[in-house]
mmCIF file of N, CA and C in Angstrom:
data_model
loop_
_atom_site.group_PDB
_atom_site.id
_atom_site.type_symbol
_atom_site.label_atom_id
_atom_site.label_comp_id
_atom_site.label_asym_id
_atom_site.label_seq_id
_atom_site.Cartn_x
_atom_site.Cartn_y
_atom_site.Cartn_z
ATOM 1 N N GLN A 1 9.262 25.509 -22.002
ATOM 2 C CA GLN A 1 9.140 24.137 -21.118
ATOM 3 C C GLN A 1 8.106 24.247 -20.192
ATOM 4 N N VAL A 2 7.310 23.216 -20.090
ATOM 5 C CA VAL A 2 6.198 23.185 -19.175
ATOM 6 C C VAL A 2 6.576 22.684 -17.845
ATOM 7 N N GLN A 3 6.298 23.333 -16.707
ATOM 8 C CA GLN A 3 6.607 22.995 -15.419
ATOM 9 C C GLN A 3 5.556 23.122 -14.500
ATOM 10 N N PHE A 4 5.492 21.996 -13.638
ATOM 11 C CA PHE A 4 4.426 21.985 -12.598
ATOM 12 C C PHE A 4 4.971 22.085 -11.165
ATOM 13 N N VAL A 5 4.273 22.761 -10.314
ATOM 14 C CA VAL A 5 4.474 22.597 -8.863
ATOM 15 C C VAL A 5 3.240 22.198 -8.110
ATOM 16 N N GLU A 6 3.390 21.016 -7.675
ATOM 17 C CA GLU A 6 2.121 20.449 -6.912
ATOM 18 C C GLU A 6 2.543 20.563 -5.477
ATOM 19 N N SER A 7 1.397 20.715 -4.740
ATOM 20 C CA SER A 7 1.517 21.000 -3.377
ATOM 21 C C SER A 7 0.085 20.601 -2.676
ATOM 22 N N GLY A 8 0.121 20.481 -1.356
ATOM 23 C CA GLY A 8 -1.019 20.177 -0.631
ATOM 24 C C GLY A 8 -1.321 18.839 -0.206
ATOM 25 N N GLY A 9 -0.488 17.874 -0.668
ATOM 26 C CA GLY A 9 -0.589 16.519 -0.104
ATOM 27 C C GLY A 9 -0.032 16.340 1.250
ATOM 28 N N GLY A 10 -0.412 15.197 1.913
ATOM 29 C CA GLY A 10 0.083 14.907 3.203
ATOM 30 C C GLY A 10 -0.726 13.758 3.846
ATOM 31 N N SER A 11 -0.794 13.659 5.068
ATOM 32 C CA SER A 11 -1.471 12.671 5.838
ATOM 33 C C SER A 11 -2.502 13.205 6.556
ATOM 34 N N VAL A 12 -3.596 12.500 6.536
ATOM 35 C CA VAL A 12 -4.904 12.840 7.070
ATOM 36 C C VAL A 12 -5.646 11.613 7.620
ATOM 37 N N GLN A 13 -6.493 11.840 8.573
ATOM 38 C CA GLN A 13 -7.264 10.831 9.106
ATOM 39 C C GLN A 13 -8.496 10.575 8.202
ATOM 40 N N PRO A 14 -9.088 9.386 8.230
ATOM 41 C CA PRO A 14 -10.371 9.203 7.477
ATOM 42 C C PRO A 14 -11.408 10.202 7.825
ATOM 43 N N GLY A 15 -12.145 10.728 6.858
ATOM 44 C CA GLY A 15 -13.072 11.735 7.110
ATOM 45 C C GLY A 15 -12.475 13.185 6.972
ATOM 46 N N GLY A 16 -11.205 13.282 6.880
ATOM 47 C CA GLY A 16 -10.665 14.574 6.753
ATOM 48 C C GLY A 16 -10.655 15.155 5.399
ATOM 49 N N SER A 17 -9.973 16.330 5.135
ATOM 50 C CA SER A 17 -9.810 17.039 3.958
ATOM 51 C C SER A 17 -8.461 17.505 3.556
ATOM 52 N N LEU A 18 -8.272 17.542 2.262
ATOM 53 C CA LEU A 18 -7.005 18.142 1.797
ATOM 54 C C LEU A 18 -7.421 18.858 0.611
ATOM 55 N N ARG A 19 -6.604 19.843 0.309
ATOM 56 C CA ARG A 19 -6.712 20.648 -0.997
ATOM 57 C C ARG A 19 -5.368 20.581 -1.783
ATOM 58 N N LEU A 20 -5.329 19.985 -2.886
ATOM 59 C CA LEU A 20 -4.277 19.961 -3.771
ATOM 60 C C LEU A 20 -4.150 21.060 -4.740
ATOM 61 N N SER A 21 -3.015 21.616 -4.914
ATOM 62 C CA SER A 21 -2.849 22.715 -5.921
ATOM 63 C C SER A 21 -1.782 22.271 -6.923
ATOM 64 N N CYS A 22 -1.891 22.842 -8.105
ATOM 65 C CA CYS A 22 -0.969 22.512 -9.177
ATOM 66 C C CYS A 22 -0.850 23.739 -9.859
ATOM 67 N N ALA A 23 0.397 24.456 -9.834
ATOM 68 C CA ALA A 23 0.634 25.626 -10.431
ATOM 69 C C ALA A 23 1.475 25.194 -11.820
ATOM 70 N N VAL A 24 1.005 25.741 -12.856
ATOM 71 C CA VAL A 24 1.700 25.480 -14.075
ATOM 72 C C VAL A 24 2.298 26.596 -14.673
ATOM 73 N N SER A 25 3.578 26.538 -15.254
ATOM 74 C CA SER A 25 4.140 27.521 -15.999
ATOM 75 C C SER A 25 4.602 27.043 -17.317
ATOM 76 N N GLY A 26 4.835 27.989 -18.254
ATOM 77 C CA GLY A 26 5.310 27.632 -19.717
ATOM 78 C C GLY A 26 4.213 27.563 -20.531
ATOM 79 N N ILE A 27 3.003 27.582 -20.159
ATOM 80 C CA ILE A 27 1.860 27.447 -21.042
ATOM 81 C C ILE A 27 0.684 28.480 -20.584
ATOM 82 N N THR A 28 -0.142 28.816 -21.531
ATOM 83 C CA THR A 28 -1.394 29.503 -21.023
ATOM 84 C C THR A 28 -2.384 28.533 -20.709
ATOM 85 N N LEU A 29 -2.528 28.292 -19.480
ATOM 86 C CA LEU A 29 -3.471 27.222 -19.061
ATOM 87 C C LEU A 29 -4.834 27.374 -19.513
ATOM 88 N N ALA A 30 -5.342 28.492 -19.705
ATOM 89 C CA ALA A 30 -6.786 28.670 -20.245
ATOM 90 C C ALA A 30 -6.978 27.901 -21.454
ATOM 91 N N TRP A 31 -5.942 27.569 -22.243
ATOM 92 C CA TRP A 31 -6.147 26.972 -23.433
ATOM 93 C C TRP A 31 -6.135 25.410 -23.268
ATOM 94 N N TYR A 32 -5.943 24.894 -22.075
ATOM 95 C CA TYR A 32 -5.650 23.528 -21.758
ATOM 96 C C TYR A 32 -6.850 22.917 -20.876
ATOM 97 N N ALA A 33 -7.124 21.682 -21.423
ATOM 98 C CA ALA A 33 -7.995 20.823 -20.388
ATOM 99 C C ALA A 33 -7.016 20.250 -19.348
ATOM 100 N N ILE A 34 -7.624 19.918 -18.264
ATOM 101 C CA ILE A 34 -6.726 19.536 -17.066
ATOM 102 C C ILE A 34 -7.423 18.329 -16.379
ATOM 103 N N GLY A 35 -6.560 17.394 -15.906
ATOM 104 C CA GLY A 35 -7.102 16.337 -15.188
ATOM 105 C C GLY A 35 -6.164 15.993 -13.922
ATOM 106 N N TRP A 36 -6.815 15.403 -13.072
ATOM 107 C CA TRP A 36 -6.205 14.873 -11.791
ATOM 108 C C TRP A 36 -6.174 13.495 -11.797
ATOM 109 N N PHE A 37 -5.137 12.792 -11.551
ATOM 110 C CA PHE A 37 -5.047 11.405 -11.642
ATOM 111 C C PHE A 37 -4.344 10.905 -10.245
ATOM 112 N N ARG A 38 -4.602 9.579 -10.062
ATOM 113 C CA ARG A 38 -3.875 9.037 -8.815
ATOM 114 C C ARG A 38 -3.428 7.589 -9.171
ATOM 115 N N GLN A 39 -2.316 7.360 -8.433
ATOM 116 C CA GLN A 39 -1.767 5.839 -8.679
ATOM 117 C C GLN A 39 -1.482 5.289 -7.173
ATOM 118 N N ALA A 40 -1.981 4.264 -6.840
ATOM 119 C CA ALA A 40 -1.686 3.553 -5.643
ATOM 120 C C ALA A 40 -0.667 2.490 -5.951
ATOM 121 N N PRO A 41 0.053 2.172 -4.861
ATOM 122 C CA PRO A 41 0.989 1.014 -5.080
ATOM 123 C C PRO A 41 0.453 -0.252 -5.647
ATOM 124 N N GLY A 42 1.054 -0.746 -6.764
ATOM 125 C CA GLY A 42 0.609 -2.010 -7.356
ATOM 126 C C GLY A 42 -0.684 -1.777 -8.258
ATOM 127 N N LYS A 43 -1.210 -0.605 -8.388
ATOM 128 C CA LYS A 43 -2.335 -0.400 -9.200
ATOM 129 C C LYS A 43 -2.079 0.604 -10.310
ATOM 130 N N GLU A 44 -2.816 0.559 -11.389
ATOM 131 C CA GLU A 44 -2.750 1.296 -12.535
ATOM 132 C C GLU A 44 -3.194 2.792 -12.125
ATOM 133 N N ARG A 45 -2.562 3.696 -12.922
ATOM 134 C CA ARG A 45 -3.053 5.137 -12.724
ATOM 135 C C ARG A 45 -4.524 5.246 -13.137
ATOM 136 N N GLU A 46 -5.260 6.032 -12.438
ATOM 137 C CA GLU A 46 -6.732 6.286 -12.632
ATOM 138 C C GLU A 46 -7.070 7.666 -12.733
ATOM 139 N N GLY A 47 -7.998 8.042 -13.550
ATOM 140 C CA GLY A 47 -8.514 9.315 -13.595
ATOM 141 C C GLY A 47 -9.439 9.619 -12.416
ATOM 142 N N VAL A 48 -9.211 10.862 -11.879
ATOM 143 C CA VAL A 48 -10.165 11.239 -10.539
ATOM 144 C C VAL A 48 -11.058 12.266 -10.976
ATOM 145 N N ALA A 49 -10.629 13.286 -11.569
ATOM 146 C CA ALA A 49 -11.468 14.428 -11.974
ATOM 147 C C ALA A 49 -10.756 15.158 -13.148
ATOM 148 N N CYS A 50 -11.558 15.911 -13.864
ATOM 149 C CA CYS A 50 -11.093 16.635 -15.002
ATOM 150 C C CYS A 50 -11.961 17.803 -15.240
ATOM 151 N N ILE A 51 -11.470 18.884 -15.953
ATOM 152 C CA ILE A 51 -12.198 19.999 -16.246
ATOM 153 C C ILE A 51 -11.747 20.669 -17.457
ATOM 154 N N ASN A 52 -12.797 21.037 -18.296
ATOM 155 C CA ASN A 52 -12.642 21.589 -19.676
ATOM 156 C C ASN A 52 -11.902 22.890 -19.491
ATOM 157 N N SER A 53 -11.304 23.273 -20.705
ATOM 158 C CA SER A 53 -10.939 24.588 -20.818
ATOM 159 C C SER A 53 -12.178 25.370 -21.361
ATOM 160 N N SER A 54 -12.167 26.579 -21.347
ATOM 161 C CA SER A 54 -13.234 27.563 -21.899
ATOM 162 C C SER A 54 -14.532 27.531 -21.024
ATOM 163 N N ASP A 55 -15.261 26.199 -21.089
ATOM 164 C CA ASP A 55 -16.588 26.217 -20.324
ATOM 165 C C ASP A 55 -16.538 25.723 -19.022
ATOM 166 N N GLY A 56 -15.436 25.197 -18.562
ATOM 167 C CA GLY A 56 -15.233 24.804 -17.105
ATOM 168 C C GLY A 56 -16.100 23.484 -16.710
ATOM 169 N N ARG A 57 -16.476 22.826 -17.719
ATOM 170 C CA ARG A 57 -17.360 21.659 -17.245
ATOM 171 C C ARG A 57 -16.471 20.544 -16.685
ATOM 172 N N THR A 58 -17.006 19.891 -15.787
ATOM 173 C CA THR A 58 -16.181 18.846 -14.934
ATOM 174 C C THR A 58 -16.707 17.520 -15.141
ATOM 175 N N ASP A 59 -15.827 16.513 -14.821
ATOM 176 C CA ASP A 59 -16.299 15.017 -14.777
ATOM 177 C C ASP A 59 -15.392 14.444 -13.671
ATOM 178 N N TYR A 60 -16.122 13.389 -12.998
ATOM 179 C CA TYR A 60 -15.367 12.816 -11.853
ATOM 180 C C TYR A 60 -15.529 11.227 -12.018
ATOM 181 N N ALA A 61 -14.599 10.590 -11.368
ATOM 182 C CA ALA A 61 -14.732 9.182 -11.205
ATOM 183 C C ALA A 61 -15.723 8.791 -10.246
ATOM 184 N N ALA A 62 -16.533 7.826 -10.337
ATOM 185 C CA ALA A 62 -17.637 7.368 -9.655
ATOM 186 C C ALA A 62 -17.059 7.271 -8.113
ATOM 187 N N SER A 63 -15.954 6.927 -7.937
ATOM 188 C CA SER A 63 -15.434 6.658 -6.577
ATOM 189 C C SER A 63 -15.161 7.992 -5.695
ATOM 190 N N VAL A 64 -15.138 9.185 -6.526
ATOM 191 C CA VAL A 64 -14.901 10.298 -5.723
ATOM 192 C C VAL A 64 -16.041 11.294 -5.854
ATOM 193 N N LYS A 65 -17.006 10.979 -6.743
ATOM 194 C CA LYS A 65 -18.053 11.983 -6.994
ATOM 195 C C LYS A 65 -18.813 12.327 -5.673
ATOM 196 N N GLY A 66 -19.065 13.633 -5.459
ATOM 197 C CA GLY A 66 -19.733 14.125 -4.360
ATOM 198 C C GLY A 66 -18.696 14.394 -3.202
ATOM 199 N N ARG A 67 -17.543 14.068 -3.323
ATOM 200 C CA ARG A 67 -16.459 14.212 -2.249
ATOM 201 C C ARG A 67 -15.310 15.125 -2.725
ATOM 202 N N PHE A 68 -14.974 15.007 -4.035
ATOM 203 C CA PHE A 68 -13.799 15.733 -4.613
ATOM 204 C C PHE A 68 -14.445 16.831 -5.434
ATOM 205 N N THR A 69 -13.858 18.030 -5.532
ATOM 206 C CA THR A 69 -14.083 19.157 -6.483
ATOM 207 C C THR A 69 -12.970 19.630 -7.155
ATOM 208 N N ILE A 70 -12.917 19.598 -8.474
ATOM 209 C CA ILE A 70 -11.864 20.159 -9.299
ATOM 210 C C ILE A 70 -12.183 21.601 -9.626
ATOM 211 N N SER A 71 -11.244 22.511 -9.509
ATOM 212 C CA SER A 71 -11.473 23.851 -10.091
ATOM 213 C C SER A 71 -10.230 24.431 -10.659
ATOM 214 N N ARG A 72 -10.345 25.518 -11.430
ATOM 215 C CA ARG A 72 -9.196 26.134 -12.038
ATOM 216 C C ARG A 72 -9.238 27.641 -11.805
ATOM 217 N N ASP A 73 -8.073 28.224 -11.842
ATOM 218 C CA ASP A 73 -7.897 29.762 -11.727
ATOM 219 C C ASP A 73 -7.000 29.992 -12.937
ATOM 220 N N ASP A 74 -7.480 30.350 -14.145
ATOM 221 C CA ASP A 74 -6.618 30.617 -15.258
ATOM 222 C C ASP A 74 -5.743 31.753 -15.054
ATOM 223 N N ALA A 75 -6.223 32.769 -14.398
ATOM 224 C CA ALA A 75 -5.389 33.983 -14.198
ATOM 225 C C ALA A 75 -4.183 33.663 -13.349
ATOM 226 N N LYS A 76 -4.217 32.607 -12.491
ATOM 227 C CA LYS A 76 -3.054 32.152 -11.765
ATOM 228 C C LYS A 76 -2.412 30.945 -12.360
ATOM 229 N N ASN A 77 -2.811 30.506 -13.405
ATOM 230 C CA ASN A 77 -2.356 29.190 -14.100
ATOM 231 C C ASN A 77 -2.292 28.100 -13.172
ATOM 232 N N THR A 78 -3.403 28.014 -12.373
ATOM 233 C CA THR A 78 -3.294 26.960 -11.217
ATOM 234 C C THR A 78 -4.662 26.246 -11.266
ATOM 235 N N VAL A 79 -4.503 24.912 -10.933
ATOM 236 C CA VAL A 79 -5.746 24.006 -10.778
ATOM 237 C C VAL A 79 -5.655 23.512 -9.346
ATOM 238 N N TYR A 80 -6.890 23.175 -8.944
ATOM 239 C CA TYR A 80 -7.081 22.653 -7.498
ATOM 240 C C TYR A 80 -7.916 21.302 -7.456
ATOM 241 N N LEU A 81 -7.728 20.632 -6.522
ATOM 242 C CA LEU A 81 -8.507 19.536 -6.115
ATOM 243 C C LEU A 81 -8.830 19.528 -4.716
ATOM 244 N N GLN A 82 -10.167 19.891 -4.420
ATOM 245 C CA GLN A 82 -10.554 19.799 -2.972
ATOM 246 C C GLN A 82 -11.028 18.412 -2.709
ATOM 247 N N MET A 83 -10.534 17.744 -1.707
ATOM 248 C CA MET A 83 -10.876 16.503 -1.367
ATOM 249 C C MET A 83 -11.460 16.430 0.014
ATOM 250 N N ASN A 84 -12.689 16.095 0.095
ATOM 251 C CA ASN A 84 -13.323 15.982 1.556
ATOM 252 C C ASN A 84 -13.701 14.485 1.799
ATOM 253 N N SER A 85 -14.160 14.175 2.941
ATOM 254 C CA SER A 85 -14.576 12.816 3.480
ATOM 255 C C SER A 85 -13.647 11.865 2.857
ATOM 256 N N LEU A 86 -12.392 12.072 3.136
ATOM 257 C CA LEU A 86 -11.257 11.107 2.546
ATOM 258 C C LEU A 86 -11.349 9.801 3.329
ATOM 259 N N LYS A 87 -11.047 8.747 2.490
ATOM 260 C CA LYS A 87 -11.131 7.348 2.843
ATOM 261 C C LYS A 87 -9.776 6.752 2.702
ATOM 262 N N PRO A 88 -9.460 5.646 3.412
ATOM 263 C CA PRO A 88 -8.186 4.967 3.215
ATOM 264 C C PRO A 88 -7.875 4.645 1.759
ATOM 265 N N GLU A 89 -8.881 4.247 1.037
ATOM 266 C CA GLU A 89 -8.768 3.867 -0.334
ATOM 267 C C GLU A 89 -8.329 4.930 -1.164
ATOM 268 N N ASP A 90 -8.367 6.204 -0.809
ATOM 269 C CA ASP A 90 -8.027 7.413 -1.457
ATOM 270 C C ASP A 90 -6.445 7.574 -1.406
ATOM 271 N N THR A 91 -5.762 6.766 -0.653
ATOM 272 C CA THR A 91 -4.347 6.834 -0.507
ATOM 273 C C THR A 91 -3.644 6.622 -1.840
ATOM 274 N N ALA A 92 -2.880 7.535 -2.347
ATOM 275 C CA ALA A 92 -2.201 7.389 -3.533
ATOM 276 C C ALA A 92 -1.279 8.470 -3.781
ATOM 277 N N VAL A 93 -0.458 8.493 -4.807
ATOM 278 C CA VAL A 93 0.141 9.612 -5.323
ATOM 279 C C VAL A 93 -0.731 10.256 -6.403
ATOM 280 N N TYR A 94 -0.980 11.657 -6.219
ATOM 281 C CA TYR A 94 -1.883 12.300 -7.031
ATOM 282 C C TYR A 94 -0.995 13.218 -8.091
ATOM 283 N N TYR A 95 -1.501 13.204 -9.355
ATOM 284 C CA TYR A 95 -0.762 13.901 -10.327
ATOM 285 C C TYR A 95 -1.809 14.838 -11.064
ATOM 286 N N CYS A 96 -1.375 16.013 -11.445
ATOM 287 C CA CYS A 96 -2.160 16.855 -12.434
ATOM 288 C C CYS A 96 -1.555 16.708 -13.811
ATOM 289 N N ALA A 97 -2.444 16.925 -14.868
ATOM 290 C CA ALA A 97 -1.904 16.748 -16.147
ATOM 291 C C ALA A 97 -2.734 17.695 -17.090
ATOM 292 N N THR A 98 -2.098 18.006 -18.120
ATOM 293 C CA THR A 98 -2.824 19.066 -19.018
ATOM 294 C C THR A 98 -2.577 18.534 -20.523
ATOM 295 N N VAL A 99 -3.578 19.033 -21.385
ATOM 296 C CA VAL A 99 -3.477 18.725 -22.812
ATOM 297 C C VAL A 99 -4.115 19.902 -23.418
ATOM 298 N N ARG A 100 -3.675 20.317 -24.630
ATOM 299 C CA ARG A 100 -4.200 21.613 -25.240
ATOM 300 C C ARG A 100 -5.325 21.114 -26.061
ATOM 301 N N THR A 101 -6.506 21.075 -25.442
ATOM 302 C CA THR A 101 -7.816 20.805 -26.136
ATOM 303 C C THR A 101 -8.865 21.289 -25.238
ATOM 304 N N MET A 102 -10.138 21.462 -25.727
ATOM 305 C CA MET A 102 -11.084 22.043 -24.789
ATOM 306 C C MET A 102 -11.771 21.026 -23.948
ATOM 307 N N ARG A 103 -11.903 19.793 -24.539
ATOM 308 C CA ARG A 103 -12.680 18.774 -23.739
ATOM 309 C C ARG A 103 -11.697 17.902 -22.913
ATOM 310 N N ALA A 104 -11.956 17.872 -21.593
ATOM 311 C CA ALA A 104 -11.132 17.065 -20.678
ATOM 312 C C ALA A 104 -11.717 15.594 -20.587
ATOM 313 N N THR A 105 -10.781 14.815 -20.279
ATOM 314 C CA THR A 105 -11.242 13.297 -20.052
ATOM 315 C C THR A 105 -10.540 12.791 -18.988
ATOM 316 N N LEU A 106 -10.967 11.559 -18.435
ATOM 317 C CA LEU A 106 -10.356 10.798 -17.358
ATOM 318 C C LEU A 106 -9.383 9.910 -17.876
ATOM 319 N N GLU A 107 -9.112 9.863 -19.085
ATOM 320 C CA GLU A 107 -8.145 8.850 -19.780
ATOM 321 C C GLU A 107 -6.685 9.412 -19.717
ATOM 322 N N ALA A 108 -5.779 8.748 -19.040
ATOM 323 C CA ALA A 108 -4.508 9.287 -18.835
ATOM 324 C C ALA A 108 -3.695 9.531 -20.151
ATOM 325 N N HIS A 109 -3.910 8.569 -21.089
ATOM 326 C CA HIS A 109 -3.058 8.418 -22.238
ATOM 327 C C HIS A 109 -3.512 9.679 -23.116
ATOM 328 N N ARG A 110 -4.433 10.474 -22.949
ATOM 329 C CA ARG A 110 -4.732 11.595 -23.716
ATOM 330 C C ARG A 110 -3.969 12.926 -23.295
ATOM 331 N N TYR A 111 -3.285 12.761 -22.173
ATOM 332 C CA TYR A 111 -2.652 14.036 -21.641
ATOM 333 C C TYR A 111 -1.207 14.074 -22.103
ATOM 334 N N ASP A 112 -0.729 15.326 -22.334
ATOM 335 C CA ASP A 112 0.634 15.415 -22.825
ATOM 336 C C ASP A 112 1.654 15.934 -21.731
ATOM 337 N N TYR A 113 1.225 16.629 -20.810
ATOM 338 C CA TYR A 113 2.049 17.176 -19.728
ATOM 339 C C TYR A 113 1.738 16.728 -18.291
ATOM 340 N N TRP A 114 2.703 16.305 -17.551
ATOM 341 C CA TRP A 114 2.326 15.717 -16.227
ATOM 342 C C TRP A 114 3.285 16.348 -15.065
ATOM 343 N N GLY A 115 2.465 16.659 -13.999
ATOM 344 C CA GLY A 115 3.249 17.038 -12.809
ATOM 345 C C GLY A 115 4.028 15.907 -12.240
ATOM 346 N N GLN A 116 4.777 16.178 -11.222
ATOM 347 C CA GLN A 116 5.728 15.250 -10.545
ATOM 348 C C GLN A 116 4.894 14.346 -9.458
ATOM 349 N N GLY A 117 3.716 14.707 -9.037
ATOM 350 C CA GLY A 117 2.920 14.031 -8.086
ATOM 351 C C GLY A 117 3.161 14.399 -6.691
ATOM 352 N N THR A 118 2.076 14.244 -5.923
ATOM 353 C CA THR A 118 2.232 14.605 -4.538
ATOM 354 C C THR A 118 1.453 13.399 -3.743
ATOM 355 N N GLN A 119 1.966 13.035 -2.594
ATOM 356 C CA GLN A 119 1.472 11.948 -1.852
ATOM 357 C C GLN A 119 0.366 12.273 -1.009
ATOM 358 N N VAL A 120 -0.680 11.572 -0.939
ATOM 359 C CA VAL A 120 -1.884 11.656 -0.115
ATOM 360 C C VAL A 120 -1.986 10.256 0.708
ATOM 361 N N THR A 121 -2.086 10.353 2.013
ATOM 362 C CA THR A 121 -2.107 9.176 2.871
ATOM 363 C C THR A 121 -3.301 9.380 3.661
ATOM 364 N N VAL A 122 -4.218 8.478 3.673
ATOM 365 C CA VAL A 122 -5.369 8.484 4.507
ATOM 366 C C VAL A 122 -5.324 7.396 5.506
ATOM 367 N N SER A 123 -5.063 7.631 6.763
ATOM 368 C CA SER A 123 -4.910 6.551 7.737
ATOM 369 C C SER A 123 -5.296 7.010 9.115
ATOM 370 N N SER A 124 -5.793 6.004 9.938
ATOM 371 C CA SER A 124 -6.127 6.425 11.354
ATOM 372 C C SER A 124 -4.938 5.982 12.171
#
């Protein structure tokens, strides 16, 4: 059974930083592509960042490029999302997700396993 433990969410002022972590058990994460997604109230879930298995190539939504960084530590079965220069429009519930394939994507429907989500609130 695949289980996720997401952490690192919280409230921060505009311009601040947060680091989200997603520890996954029940699978060998090295075999899986990983994505971070977010969903704000009344909006559809959107892809934020993703990272391939094996070669570690990354991709980002245009709205976060240059501010967010996704990384993975396969030895710890953990994925991270470093979020800098946060804006109020980044406020959402953030989810990590995995799929057993090499190439990651920002398309939510391609992912099989999902974390429970962690709230990020950016407000002054």
